[in-house]
CSV table of C-alpha atoms in Angstrom, one decimal:
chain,number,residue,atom,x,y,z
A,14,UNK,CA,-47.9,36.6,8.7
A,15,UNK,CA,-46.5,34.0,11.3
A,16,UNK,CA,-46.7,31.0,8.3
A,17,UNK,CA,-44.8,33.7,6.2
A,18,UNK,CA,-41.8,33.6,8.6
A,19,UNK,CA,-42.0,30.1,8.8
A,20,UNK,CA,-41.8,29.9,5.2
A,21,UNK,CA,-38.7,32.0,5.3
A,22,UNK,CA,-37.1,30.2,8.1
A,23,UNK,CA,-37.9,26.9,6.8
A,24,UNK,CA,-36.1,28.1,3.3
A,25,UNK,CA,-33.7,29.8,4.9
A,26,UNK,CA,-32.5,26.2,6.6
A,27,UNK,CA,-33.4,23.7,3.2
A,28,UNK,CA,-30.3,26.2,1.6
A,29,UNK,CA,-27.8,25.8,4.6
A,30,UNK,CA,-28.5,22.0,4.6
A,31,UNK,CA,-28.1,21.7,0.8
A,32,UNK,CA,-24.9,23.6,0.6
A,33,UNK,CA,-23.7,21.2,4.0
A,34,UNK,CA,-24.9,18.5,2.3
A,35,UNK,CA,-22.2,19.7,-1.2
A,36,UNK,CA,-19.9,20.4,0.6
A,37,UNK,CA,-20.0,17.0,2.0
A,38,UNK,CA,-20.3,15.3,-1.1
A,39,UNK,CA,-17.3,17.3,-2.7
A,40,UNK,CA,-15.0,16.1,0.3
A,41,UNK,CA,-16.4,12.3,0.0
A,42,UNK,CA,-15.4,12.3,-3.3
A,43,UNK,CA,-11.9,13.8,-2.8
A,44,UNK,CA,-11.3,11.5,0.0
A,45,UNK,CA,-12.6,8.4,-2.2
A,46,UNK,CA,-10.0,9.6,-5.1
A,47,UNK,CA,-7.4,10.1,-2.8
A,48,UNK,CA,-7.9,6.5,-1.5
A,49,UNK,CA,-8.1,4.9,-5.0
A,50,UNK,CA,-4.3,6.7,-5.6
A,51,UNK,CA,-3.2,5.6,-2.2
A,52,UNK,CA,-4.4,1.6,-3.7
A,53,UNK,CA,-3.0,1.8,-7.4
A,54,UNK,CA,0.2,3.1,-5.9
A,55,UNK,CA,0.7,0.1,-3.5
A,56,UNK,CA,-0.2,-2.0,-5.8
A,57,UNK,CA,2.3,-0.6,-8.1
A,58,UNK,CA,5.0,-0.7,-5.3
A,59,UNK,CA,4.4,-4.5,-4.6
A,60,UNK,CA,4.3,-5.6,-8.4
A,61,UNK,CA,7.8,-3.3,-8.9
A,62,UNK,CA,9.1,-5.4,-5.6
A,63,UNK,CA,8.5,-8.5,-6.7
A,64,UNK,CA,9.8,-8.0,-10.4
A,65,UNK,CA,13.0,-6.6,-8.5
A,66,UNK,CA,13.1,-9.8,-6.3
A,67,UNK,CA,12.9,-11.6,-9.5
A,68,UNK,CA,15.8,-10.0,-10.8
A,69,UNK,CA,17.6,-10.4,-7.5
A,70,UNK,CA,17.0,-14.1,-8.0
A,71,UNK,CA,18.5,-14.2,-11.6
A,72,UNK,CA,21.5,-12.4,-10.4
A,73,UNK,CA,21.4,-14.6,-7.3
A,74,UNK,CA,21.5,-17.6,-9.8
A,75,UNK,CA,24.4,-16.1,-11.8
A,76,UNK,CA,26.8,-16.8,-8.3
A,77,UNK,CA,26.1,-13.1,-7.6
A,78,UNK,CA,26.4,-12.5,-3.9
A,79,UNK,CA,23.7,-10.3,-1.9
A,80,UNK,CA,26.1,-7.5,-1.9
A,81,UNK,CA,27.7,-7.4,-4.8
A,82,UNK,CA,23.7,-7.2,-5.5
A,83,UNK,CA,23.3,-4.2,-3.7
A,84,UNK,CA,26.8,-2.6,-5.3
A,85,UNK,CA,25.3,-2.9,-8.9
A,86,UNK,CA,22.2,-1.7,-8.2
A,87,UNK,CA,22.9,1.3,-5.9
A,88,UNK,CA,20.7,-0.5,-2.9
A,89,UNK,CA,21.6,-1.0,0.5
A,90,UNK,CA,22.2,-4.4,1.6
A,91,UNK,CA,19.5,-4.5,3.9
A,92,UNK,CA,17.1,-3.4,0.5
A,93,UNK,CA,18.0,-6.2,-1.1
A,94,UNK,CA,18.1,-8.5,2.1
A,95,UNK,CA,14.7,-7.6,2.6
A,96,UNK,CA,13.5,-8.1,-1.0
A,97,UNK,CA,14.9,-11.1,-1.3
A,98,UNK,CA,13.2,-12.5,1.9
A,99,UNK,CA,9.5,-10.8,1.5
A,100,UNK,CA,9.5,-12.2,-2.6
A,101,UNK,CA,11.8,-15.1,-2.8
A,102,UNK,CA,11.5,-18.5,-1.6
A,103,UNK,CA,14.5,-20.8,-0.9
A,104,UNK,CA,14.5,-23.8,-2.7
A,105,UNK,CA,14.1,-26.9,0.3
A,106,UNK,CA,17.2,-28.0,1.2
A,107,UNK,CA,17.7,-31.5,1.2
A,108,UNK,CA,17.8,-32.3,4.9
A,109,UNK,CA,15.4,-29.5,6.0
A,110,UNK,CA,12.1,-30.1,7.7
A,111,UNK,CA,10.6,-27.1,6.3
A,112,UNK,CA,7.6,-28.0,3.9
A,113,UNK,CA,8.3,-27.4,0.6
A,114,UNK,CA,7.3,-23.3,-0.9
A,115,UNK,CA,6.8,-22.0,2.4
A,116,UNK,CA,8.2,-18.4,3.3
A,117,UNK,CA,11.2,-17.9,4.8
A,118,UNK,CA,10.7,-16.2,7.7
A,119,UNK,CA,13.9,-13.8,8.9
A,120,UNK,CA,15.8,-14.6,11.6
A,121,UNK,CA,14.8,-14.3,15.3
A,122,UNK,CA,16.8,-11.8,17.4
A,123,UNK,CA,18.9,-13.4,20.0
C-alpha cells in the first residue's frame, strides 16, 4: 500500500510540474514575440528617421532654412534639429580639421 501512495504522490507532482513547466513555455514565447515587435518597430523607427533626414537634406539643399523645415512639416525645430544632426553629415568645410564623414557631434553646453 505504501508504493501505492508513492505512486500517487509521485503522479500527483509529474502533473503540477508539467502544467509549471506550460505555463512557462506559454509566457517564454509571449515574451520572445513581444521582443521581436519591440525590434521590427525600432528598426522601422530608425529607417523612417533617416529617410526623413534625407528629405531634410533635400529641402536643406533647396536654401530651405531648419525652421522654415519644421513649419512645412508640422515638426518642432528641435525634431528637425535633432534629425538633422543624428542622420546627416556636414560636408567638411574647407578650413576645418575635422576628418572627412565623421558625425557631427551637437554642441557642448557652456
Amino acid at each position: 500500500m505504501g508504493q501505492t501512495l508513492r505512486q500517487q504522490a509521485r503522479k500527483q507532482v509529474n502533473e503540477a510540474s508539467a502544467t509549471r513547466k506550460r505555463a512557462w513555455e506559454e509566457r517564454e514565447a509571449r515574451l520572445v514575440g513581444a521582443a521581436v515587435e519591440v525590434v521590427a518597430a525600432i528598426v522601422a523607427r530608425d529607417k523612417a528617421e533617416k529617410a526623413a533626414a534625407t528629405a531634410i537634406g533635400a529641402m536643406t539643399g533647396e536654401q530651405a532654412t531648419l525652421t522654415e523645415i519644421g513649419e512645412r512639416c508640422g515638426l518642432p525645430l528641435k525634431e528637425v534639429i535633432r534629425l538633422k544632426r543624428t542622420y546627416l553629415v556636414e560636408p567638411p568645410h574647407p578650413h576645418s580639421a575635422r576628418p572627412t564623414g565623421q558625425r557631427v557631434s551637437e554642441p557642448r553646453p557652456a
